Amino acid sequence: MTQSMHDLRLALRDSVKKLDDTENTMNKLRTDYDNQIQKKDEIISMKESIIKEKDAYILKLEQEISKHDSTFISSTDFNDGIDISTSKRTSLLEVSSTTKHQRTKRTAISAEPAQHKKSKDLRIVLEPYAKSDRTKEFLRIAILNNDFMKNLEMDQIMSIVDCMYPLDHPDGDLIIKEGDVGNRVYIMEEGLVEVSKHSKTLTTIGPGRVFGELAILYNCTRTASIKALSDCKLWAVDRQTFQAIMMRAGMQKQSDHLELIRNVKTFASLREDILSKIIDSLDEVSYADGEHIVRQGATGDTFYVVAKGRAQITQAKSKWDTPIYDRHIERGDSFGEKALQAEETRPFNVIADDPNGVTCLVLDRQSYREMIADELFRLKREESFKITRKLTTSTSGEDERDLKNLRLSDIEIVCTLGLGGFGRVELVQDTRTSYKYALKQMKKQHIVAMKQQEHVMNERNIMMGTRSDFIV
């Protein structure tokens, strides 16, 4: 009996020693692994730095190219039949000049007015065009192979596919003319087209390719011409339909996220505008079935809300024990709230448990703190601004009266401060008081042609409402 106990003690001691050796080996392996990860992170950081430098250099080259690229010089006649790109520039302050030079006007790339566009896009009725399942799959694959459109949500892609309509162009037909204002994106189903710029052939495009995608984003002119080299069958969607799909999808997603966030106790007392900021900062992260979302014992600084799918929570009493199933969480459930206040040691495992995967909305502690800090700073700034307004109201009256009595005949041009796609800014001087002002001149015909009336009026109202020595 005594010998058996002694043997058991020896066996137990050997087992404990082996366990300690194993733990030491694991710790060493973990340390080596962490060192390797750190070295790889350093290499990645170095390569990211090199990429940023190259991106900055590429951007600089593109800016230099755009200065000499006639693609951005408008040559299109607008609805009134007058070509604004070749009209003479006459200053608002000029009387008569013996030497007037004809200059071409650059066309700025601009979005449509936001307020009217939003309501207009929501009123657009999306009309699906009948097409076979094979054609739908063909169009879907073509969009997914396009660098710009492949990042869209699948439901957005399918909505675009449903709304695309067929177009036929015979051999020799000019599908896109360089310099024209475009508002369609095309997908080639059958045929071959030639791409040319400044009458120089660049390449040819065959079936399955997307072209003209810039037109569905911006109100700008075509940068190249595309001519049919054979009978072509195309599918197209216009910019208004595309933007309506994007806006509706975006608003629906924002509404869904707001619904999820409102049910979280941590955010219950926050104002609507702060919740909107939080929603904008959320990242959507997807996890495959069986993948760990968080691991017990790991340190974390992120908060999660389940947006889609189901996950299970398991917990182990110690690091040597096998995790035991606790419960399931589904859409609307959240975890990791404490990580928003301080670094949290995860108390349990969360594992995706859905054949279709799990999607979570993720918010990190730094973003959360910055938004709360910004809110406190904004409140203090508003209070300070109100006090400053009271102190400066009496001193700004004289300057406002001078501006109200100012006439164009009272000022003279000193020099040109800047020239943009929509206007020219001159440095002018009041001949009565010698005060200097910046005067912006804009061509009304160009503004109307580019549908920028609302933007211009918004700019004017913002400038009139801004009274600060630190804001131009």
Coordinates of C-alpha atoms in Angstrom, one line a residue:
M1 CA 0.0 0.0 0.0
T2 CA 2.8 2.4 1.0
Q3 CA 4.7 1.4 -2.2
S4 CA 1.7 2.2 -4.3
M5 CA 1.2 5.6 -2.8
H6 CA 4.9 6.3 -3.3
D7 CA 4.6 5.3 -7.0
L8 CA 1.5 7.5 -7.4
R9 CA 3.3 10.5 -5.9
L10 CA 6.3 9.9 -8.2
A11 CA 3.9 9.6 -11.2
L12 CA 2.1 12.8 -10.1
R13 CA 5.3 14.6 -9.7
D14 CA 6.5 13.6 -13.2
S15 CA 3.2 14.6 -14.6
V16 CA 3.4 18.0 -12.9
K17 CA 6.9 18.4 -14.2
K18 CA 5.9 17.5 -17.7
L19 CA 3.0 20.0 -17.5
D20 CA 5.3 22.7 -16.3
D21 CA 7.8 21.9 -19.1
T22 CA 4.9 22.0 -21.6
E23 CA 3.7 25.3 -20.3
N24 CA 7.2 26.7 -20.5
T25 CA 7.5 25.5 -24.1
M26 CA 4.2 27.1 -24.9
N27 CA 5.2 30.4 -23.4
K28 CA 8.4 30.3 -25.4
L29 CA 6.6 29.5 -28.6
R30 CA 4.1 32.3 -27.8
T31 CA 6.9 34.8 -27.2
D32 CA 8.6 33.7 -30.5
Y33 CA 5.2 34.1 -32.3
D34 CA 4.6 37.5 -30.8
N35 CA 8.1 38.6 -31.9
Q36 CA 7.5 37.4 -35.4
I37 CA 4.2 39.2 -35.5
Q38 CA 5.9 42.4 -34.2
K39 CA 8.5 42.1 -36.9
K40 CA 5.9 41.6 -39.6
D41 CA 3.9 44.5 -38.3
E42 CA 7.1 46.7 -38.6
I43 CA 7.6 45.5 -42.1
I44 CA 3.9 46.2 -43.0
S45 CA 4.2 49.7 -41.4
M46 CA 7.3 50.4 -43.5
K47 CA 5.7 49.2 -46.7
E48 CA 2.6 51.3 -45.9
S49 CA 4.8 54.3 -45.4
I50 CA 6.4 53.6 -48.8
I51 CA 3.0 53.2 -50.4
K52 CA 1.8 56.5 -49.0
E53 CA 4.8 58.3 -50.3
K54 CA 4.2 56.8 -53.8
D55 CA 0.5 57.7 -53.6
A56 CA 1.4 61.3 -52.8
Y57 CA 3.9 61.3 -55.7
I58 CA 1.3 59.8 -58.1
L59 CA -1.3 62.4 -56.9
K60 CA 1.3 65.2 -57.6
L61 CA 1.9 63.8 -61.1
E62 CA -1.9 63.6 -61.8
Q63 CA -2.3 67.2 -60.7
E64 CA 0.4 68.2 -63.1
I65 CA -1.1 66.2 -65.9
S66 CA -4.6 67.7 -65.3
K67 CA -3.2 71.2 -65.8
H68 CA -2.3 70.3 -69.4
D69 CA -5.0 67.8 -70.1
S70 CA -7.7 69.2 -72.4
T71 CA -10.1 66.5 -71.2
F72 CA -11.1 69.0 -68.5
I73 CA -11.7 71.8 -71.0
S74 CA -15.4 71.9 -71.9
S75 CA -16.3 71.9 -75.5
T76 CA -20.0 71.2 -75.2
D77 CA -22.8 73.4 -76.2
F78 CA -25.4 73.7 -73.6
N79 CA -29.2 74.0 -73.9
D80 CA -29.1 77.6 -74.9
G81 CA -26.8 76.9 -77.8
I82 CA -24.0 79.1 -76.6
D83 CA -20.6 77.6 -75.9
I84 CA -19.5 79.0 -72.6
S85 CA -16.1 77.4 -72.8
T86 CA -14.9 79.7 -75.6
S87 CA -16.6 82.9 -74.5
K88 CA -14.5 85.9 -73.6
R89 CA -14.0 86.6 -70.0
T90 CA -15.2 90.1 -69.1
S91 CA -14.7 91.3 -65.5
L92 CA -17.7 92.6 -63.7
L93 CA -15.6 95.7 -62.9
E94 CA -14.1 96.2 -66.4
V95 CA -15.4 99.1 -68.4
S96 CA -13.7 98.8 -71.8
S97 CA -10.4 97.3 -72.7
T98 CA -8.4 97.6 -75.9
T99 CA -7.0 94.1 -75.5
K100 CA -9.3 91.2 -74.8
H101 CA -8.0 87.7 -75.0
Q102 CA -10.1 84.7 -75.6
R103 CA -9.6 82.0 -73.0
T104 CA -11.0 78.5 -72.5
K105 CA -12.8 77.8 -69.3
R106 CA -12.1 74.7 -67.2
T107 CA -15.2 72.6 -66.3
A108 CA -15.3 71.7 -62.6
I109 CA -16.5 68.2 -61.6
S110 CA -19.4 68.7 -59.2
A111 CA -22.2 66.8 -57.5
E112 CA -25.8 67.8 -58.0
P113 CA -27.4 70.0 -55.3
A114 CA -27.8 67.8 -52.3
Q115 CA -31.1 68.9 -50.8
H116 CA -33.2 68.7 -53.9
K117 CA -31.3 65.7 -55.2
K118 CA -32.1 63.8 -52.0
S119 CA -35.9 64.3 -52.3
K120 CA -35.7 63.8 -56.1
D121 CA -33.9 60.5 -55.8
L122 CA -36.4 59.2 -53.2
R123 CA -39.2 60.1 -55.6
I124 CA -37.7 58.2 -58.6
V125 CA -39.6 55.0 -59.4
L126 CA -37.2 52.2 -60.0
E127 CA -38.3 50.3 -63.2
P128 CA -36.9 46.8 -63.5
Y129 CA -36.4 45.5 -67.1
A130 CA -37.2 41.9 -67.8
K131 CA -34.1 39.7 -68.5
S132 CA -33.1 36.1 -68.2
D133 CA -31.4 34.6 -65.2
R134 CA -28.3 34.0 -67.4
T135 CA -28.2 37.7 -68.3
K136 CA -28.6 38.7 -64.7
E137 CA -25.7 36.5 -63.7
F138 CA -23.6 37.9 -66.5
L139 CA -24.3 41.5 -65.5
R140 CA -23.6 40.7 -61.8
I141 CA -20.2 39.1 -62.6
A142 CA -19.3 42.0 -64.8
I143 CA -20.0 44.5 -62.0
L144 CA -18.0 42.4 -59.5
N145 CA -15.1 42.4 -61.9
N146 CA -15.1 46.3 -62.0
D147 CA -12.7 47.9 -59.6
F148 CA -15.1 50.7 -58.8
M149 CA -18.4 48.9 -58.5
K150 CA -17.2 45.6 -56.9
N151 CA -17.3 47.1 -53.4
L152 CA -21.1 47.7 -53.5
E153 CA -23.4 45.6 -51.4
M154 CA -24.9 42.6 -53.1
D155 CA -28.5 43.9 -52.8
Q156 CA -27.3 47.2 -54.4
I157 CA -25.7 45.3 -57.3
M158 CA -28.8 43.2 -57.9
S159 CA -31.0 46.4 -57.9
I160 CA -28.6 47.9 -60.5
V161 CA -28.8 44.7 -62.5
D162 CA -32.6 44.7 -62.4
C163 CA -32.8 48.3 -63.5
M164 CA -30.4 48.0 -66.5
Y165 CA -32.0 48.4 -69.9
P166 CA -30.7 47.1 -73.3
L167 CA -29.2 49.3 -76.0
D168 CA -28.1 48.3 -79.5
H169 CA -25.4 50.2 -81.5
P170 CA -24.5 49.2 -85.1
D171 CA -21.0 48.9 -86.4
G172 CA -19.4 52.3 -86.7
D173 CA -21.8 54.0 -84.2
L174 CA -20.2 56.5 -81.7
I175 CA -21.4 55.3 -78.3
I176 CA -19.6 57.9 -76.2
K177 CA -18.1 61.2 -77.5
E178 CA -15.2 62.7 -75.7
G179 CA -16.2 66.1 -74.1
D180 CA -19.9 65.3 -74.0
V181 CA -21.6 65.3 -70.6
G182 CA -22.4 61.7 -69.7
N183 CA -24.9 60.2 -67.3
R184 CA -24.9 56.4 -68.2
V185 CA -22.7 53.5 -67.3
Y186 CA -22.6 50.6 -69.8
I187 CA -21.9 46.8 -69.7
M188 CA -20.9 45.2 -73.0
E189 CA -22.7 41.9 -73.7
E190 CA -21.9 41.4 -77.3
G191 CA -19.6 43.1 -79.8
L192 CA -16.3 45.0 -79.7
V193 CA -15.6 48.8 -79.2
E194 CA -12.6 51.0 -79.7
V195 CA -11.5 53.5 -77.0
S196 CA -9.8 56.7 -78.3
K197 CA -8.6 59.9 -76.8
H198 CA -7.6 63.0 -78.9
S199 CA -8.2 60.8 -82.0
K200 CA -5.6 58.4 -80.8
T201 CA -6.6 54.7 -80.2
L202 CA -6.0 53.5 -76.7
T203 CA -7.5 50.1 -76.5
T204 CA -10.5 47.9 -77.4
I205 CA -13.2 46.5 -75.1
G206 CA -15.0 43.2 -75.5
P207 CA -18.0 41.5 -73.7
G208 CA -18.2 41.5 -70.0
R209 CA -16.5 44.9 -69.5
V210 CA -18.0 47.9 -67.7
F211 CA -17.2 51.4 -69.1
G212 CA -18.5 55.0 -68.4
E213 CA -18.7 54.4 -64.6
L214 CA -17.4 58.0 -63.8
A215 CA -20.6 59.4 -65.2
I216 CA -22.8 57.9 -62.6
L217 CA -20.9 59.6 -59.8
Y218 CA -20.1 63.0 -61.1
N219 CA -21.6 65.7 -63.3
C220 CA -18.6 65.8 -65.7
T221 CA -17.6 65.4 -69.3
R222 CA -16.5 62.2 -71.0
T223 CA -12.7 61.7 -70.9
A224 CA -12.6 59.5 -74.1
S225 CA -14.6 58.4 -77.1
I226 CA -15.9 54.9 -77.6
K227 CA -16.8 53.7 -81.1
A228 CA -18.5 50.4 -82.1
L229 CA -16.2 48.1 -84.2
S230 CA -19.1 45.7 -84.7
D231 CA -22.8 45.4 -84.0
C232 CA -22.9 45.8 -80.2
K233 CA -25.5 44.9 -77.6
L234 CA -25.1 46.9 -74.3
W235 CA -26.9 47.2 -71.0
A236 CA -27.0 50.6 -69.4
V237 CA -28.2 52.4 -66.3
D238 CA -28.4 56.2 -65.8
R239 CA -26.9 58.2 -63.0
Q240 CA -30.3 59.2 -61.5
T241 CA -31.3 55.6 -61.1
F242 CA -27.9 54.6 -59.7
Q243 CA -27.9 57.4 -57.1
A244 CA -31.5 56.6 -56.1
I245 CA -30.5 53.0 -55.5
M246 CA -27.4 54.1 -53.5
M247 CA -29.4 56.7 -51.4
R248 CA -32.2 54.3 -50.6
A249 CA -29.8 51.6 -49.6
G250 CA -27.7 54.0 -47.5
M251 CA -30.8 55.4 -45.7
Q252 CA -32.1 51.9 -45.1
K253 CA -28.8 50.7 -43.7
Q254 CA -28.5 53.9 -41.5
S255 CA -32.1 53.3 -40.2
D256 CA -31.3 49.7 -39.4
H257 CA -28.1 50.6 -37.6
L258 CA -29.9 53.4 -35.6
E259 CA -32.5 50.9 -34.5
L260 CA -29.8 48.5 -33.3
I261 CA -27.8 51.2 -31.5
R262 CA -30.9 52.7 -29.7
N263 CA -31.5 49.4 -27.9
V264 CA -28.0 49.5 -26.3
K265 CA -28.1 50.8 -22.7
T266 CA -24.7 52.6 -23.1
F267 CA -26.2 54.8 -25.8
A268 CA -29.7 55.3 -24.4
S269 CA -29.0 58.8 -23.1
L270 CA -27.2 60.2 -26.1
R271 CA -28.7 62.7 -28.5
E272 CA -29.8 61.9 -32.0
D273 CA -26.9 63.8 -33.7
I274 CA -24.4 61.9 -31.5
L275 CA -26.0 58.6 -32.4
S276 CA -25.7 59.5 -36.0
K277 CA -21.9 60.2 -35.5
I278 CA -21.6 56.8 -33.8
I279 CA -23.4 55.1 -36.7
D280 CA -21.0 56.7 -39.2
S281 CA -18.1 55.4 -37.1
L282 CA -19.3 51.8 -37.0
D283 CA -17.5 49.1 -39.0
E284 CA -19.3 46.1 -40.4
V285 CA -17.3 43.0 -39.8
S286 CA -18.3 39.5 -41.0
Y287 CA -17.4 36.2 -39.4
A288 CA -17.6 32.7 -40.9
D289 CA -19.5 29.9 -39.1
G290 CA -17.3 28.6 -36.2
E291 CA -15.0 31.6 -36.2
H292 CA -14.2 33.3 -32.9
I293 CA -15.4 36.9 -32.6
V294 CA -13.8 37.4 -29.2
R295 CA -11.7 35.0 -27.1
Q296 CA -11.9 34.6 -23.3
G297 CA -8.9 36.1 -21.6
A298 CA -7.9 38.4 -24.5
T299 CA -7.7 42.1 -24.0
G300 CA -10.0 44.2 -26.1
D301 CA -11.1 47.8 -26.8
T302 CA -14.0 47.2 -29.1
F303 CA -17.7 47.0 -28.6
Y304 CA -20.0 44.7 -30.7
V305 CA -23.6 44.6 -31.8
V306 CA -24.9 41.6 -33.7
A307 CA -26.5 42.9 -36.9
K308 CA -27.1 39.6 -38.7
G309 CA -26.8 35.9 -37.8
R310 CA -26.4 34.0 -34.5
A311 CA -23.5 33.5 -32.2
Q312 CA -22.9 31.3 -29.1
I313 CA -21.3 32.3 -25.9
T314 CA -19.0 29.8 -24.1
Q315 CA -17.1 30.2 -20.9
A316 CA -14.4 28.3 -19.0
K317 CA -13.9 28.5 -15.2
S318 CA -10.1 28.5 -15.7
K319 CA -7.6 28.4 -18.6
W320 CA -7.2 24.6 -18.1
D321 CA -10.9 23.9 -18.3
T322 CA -12.9 23.2 -21.4
P323 CA -15.3 26.1 -22.3
I324 CA -18.9 25.3 -21.5
Y325 CA -21.9 26.5 -23.6
D326 CA -23.7 29.4 -21.9
R327 CA -26.3 30.9 -24.3
H328 CA -26.9 32.1 -27.9
I329 CA -27.1 35.8 -29.0
E330 CA -28.9 37.1 -32.1
R331 CA -29.6 40.3 -34.0
G332 CA -29.7 43.3 -31.6
D333 CA -27.7 41.7 -28.8
S334 CA -24.5 43.4 -27.8
F335 CA -21.3 42.7 -25.8
G336 CA -18.1 44.4 -24.8
E337 CA -19.7 47.7 -23.4
K338 CA -17.0 47.9 -20.7
A339 CA -14.3 48.1 -23.4
L340 CA -15.6 51.5 -24.4
Q341 CA -14.6 52.9 -21.0
A342 CA -11.3 51.0 -20.3
E343 CA -9.4 48.1 -21.6
E344 CA -11.4 44.9 -21.0
T345 CA -10.3 41.4 -20.4
R346 CA -12.9 39.3 -22.3
P347 CA -14.9 37.2 -19.8
F348 CA -16.1 34.7 -22.3
N349 CA -15.8 33.4 -25.9
V350 CA -18.2 34.6 -28.6
I351 CA -18.2 32.2 -31.6
A352 CA -20.2 32.6 -34.8
D353 CA -22.8 29.8 -35.0
D354 CA -24.7 30.4 -38.2
P355 CA -24.3 28.6 -41.6
N356 CA -24.6 32.0 -43.3
G357 CA -22.1 33.7 -41.1
V358 CA -22.4 36.5 -38.6
T359 CA -22.2 40.3 -39.2
C360 CA -21.4 42.6 -36.3
L361 CA -21.3 46.4 -36.0
V362 CA -18.0 47.2 -34.3
L363 CA -17.0 50.4 -32.5
D364 CA -13.6 51.0 -31.0
R365 CA -12.9 52.9 -27.7
Q366 CA -10.9 55.7 -29.3
S367 CA -13.7 56.6 -31.8
Y368 CA -16.2 56.5 -29.0
R369 CA -14.1 58.8 -26.7
E370 CA -13.4 61.2 -29.5
M371 CA -17.1 61.6 -30.3
I372 CA -18.0 62.2 -26.7
A373 CA -15.1 64.6 -26.3
D374 CA -16.1 66.4 -29.4
E375 CA -19.6 66.8 -28.1
L376 CA -18.4 68.4 -24.8
F377 CA -16.0 70.6 -26.7
R378 CA -18.9 71.7 -29.0
L379 CA -21.1 72.7 -26.1
K380 CA -18.3 74.8 -24.6
R381 CA -17.5 76.4 -28.0
E382 CA -21.2 77.3 -28.6
E383 CA -21.4 79.0 -25.2
S384 CA -18.1 80.8 -25.8
F385 CA -19.4 81.8 -29.3
K386 CA -22.6 83.3 -27.9
I387 CA -20.6 85.5 -25.5
T388 CA -18.2 86.6 -28.3
R389 CA -21.2 87.4 -30.5
K390 CA -22.5 89.8 -27.9
L391 CA -19.1 91.5 -27.6
T392 CA -18.5 91.9 -31.3
T393 CA -22.0 92.8 -32.5
S394 CA -21.6 96.5 -31.7
T395 CA -18.1 96.7 -33.4
S396 CA -19.2 95.0 -36.7
G397 CA -22.1 97.4 -37.5
E398 CA -19.9 100.1 -39.0
D399 CA -18.2 97.6 -41.4
E400 CA -21.6 96.2 -42.5
R401 CA -22.9 99.7 -43.2
D402 CA -19.8 100.4 -45.4
L403 CA -20.5 97.2 -47.4
K404 CA -24.2 98.0 -47.9
N405 CA -23.3 101.4 -49.4
L406 CA -20.5 99.9 -51.5
R407 CA -20.9 100.2 -55.3
L408 CA -18.9 98.5 -58.1
S409 CA -17.8 102.0 -59.2
D410 CA -16.2 102.5 -55.8
I411 CA -13.8 99.6 -56.1
E412 CA -10.8 98.9 -58.3
I413 CA -9.1 95.5 -59.0
V414 CA -5.6 95.1 -57.4
C415 CA -4.8 91.6 -58.7
T416 CA -6.3 88.0 -59.2
L417 CA -6.2 85.8 -56.1
G418 CA -7.4 82.6 -57.6
L419 CA -9.1 81.0 -60.6
G420 CA -11.4 77.9 -60.4
G421 CA -13.8 75.9 -62.5
F422 CA -16.7 78.1 -61.5
G423 CA -15.3 81.6 -61.1
R424 CA -12.5 84.0 -60.4
V425 CA -11.6 85.7 -57.1
E426 CA -10.1 89.2 -57.4
L427 CA -8.4 91.3 -54.7
V428 CA -10.2 94.7 -54.8
Q429 CA -9.8 97.9 -52.9
D430 CA -12.5 100.4 -51.8
T431 CA -11.3 103.8 -53.2
R432 CA -13.1 105.7 -50.5
T433 CA -11.7 103.9 -47.4
S434 CA -8.7 102.0 -48.9
Y435 CA -10.2 98.8 -47.4
K436 CA -9.4 95.6 -49.3
Y437 CA -11.8 92.8 -50.1
A438 CA -11.9 89.5 -52.0
L439 CA -14.5 89.7 -54.7
K440 CA -15.7 86.5 -56.3
Q441 CA -17.1 86.7 -59.9
M442 CA -19.2 83.8 -61.3
K443 CA -20.7 83.3 -64.7
K444 CA -24.5 82.9 -64.3
Q445 CA -24.9 81.0 -67.6
H446 CA -22.3 78.4 -66.5
I447 CA -23.9 78.0 -63.1
V448 CA -27.3 77.4 -64.7
A449 CA -25.9 75.0 -67.3
M450 CA -24.2 72.9 -64.6
K451 CA -27.3 73.1 -62.2
Q452 CA -25.3 74.7 -59.4
Q453 CA -27.8 77.4 -58.4
E454 CA -28.5 75.9 -55.0
H455 CA -24.8 75.4 -54.3
V456 CA -24.0 79.1 -55.2
M457 CA -26.8 80.4 -53.0
N458 CA -25.7 78.2 -50.1
E459 CA -22.2 79.5 -50.4
R460 CA -23.5 83.1 -50.4
N461 CA -25.7 82.5 -47.3
I462 CA -22.8 80.8 -45.4
M463 CA -20.5 83.7 -46.2
M464 CA -23.0 86.3 -45.1
G465 CA -23.6 84.4 -41.9
T466 CA -19.9 84.1 -41.0
R467 CA -18.4 87.0 -39.1
S468 CA -14.9 86.1 -37.9
D469 CA -11.4 87.5 -38.5
F470 CA -10.2 83.9 -38.7
I471 CA -12.5 82.8 -41.5
V472 CA -12.0 84.0 -45.1

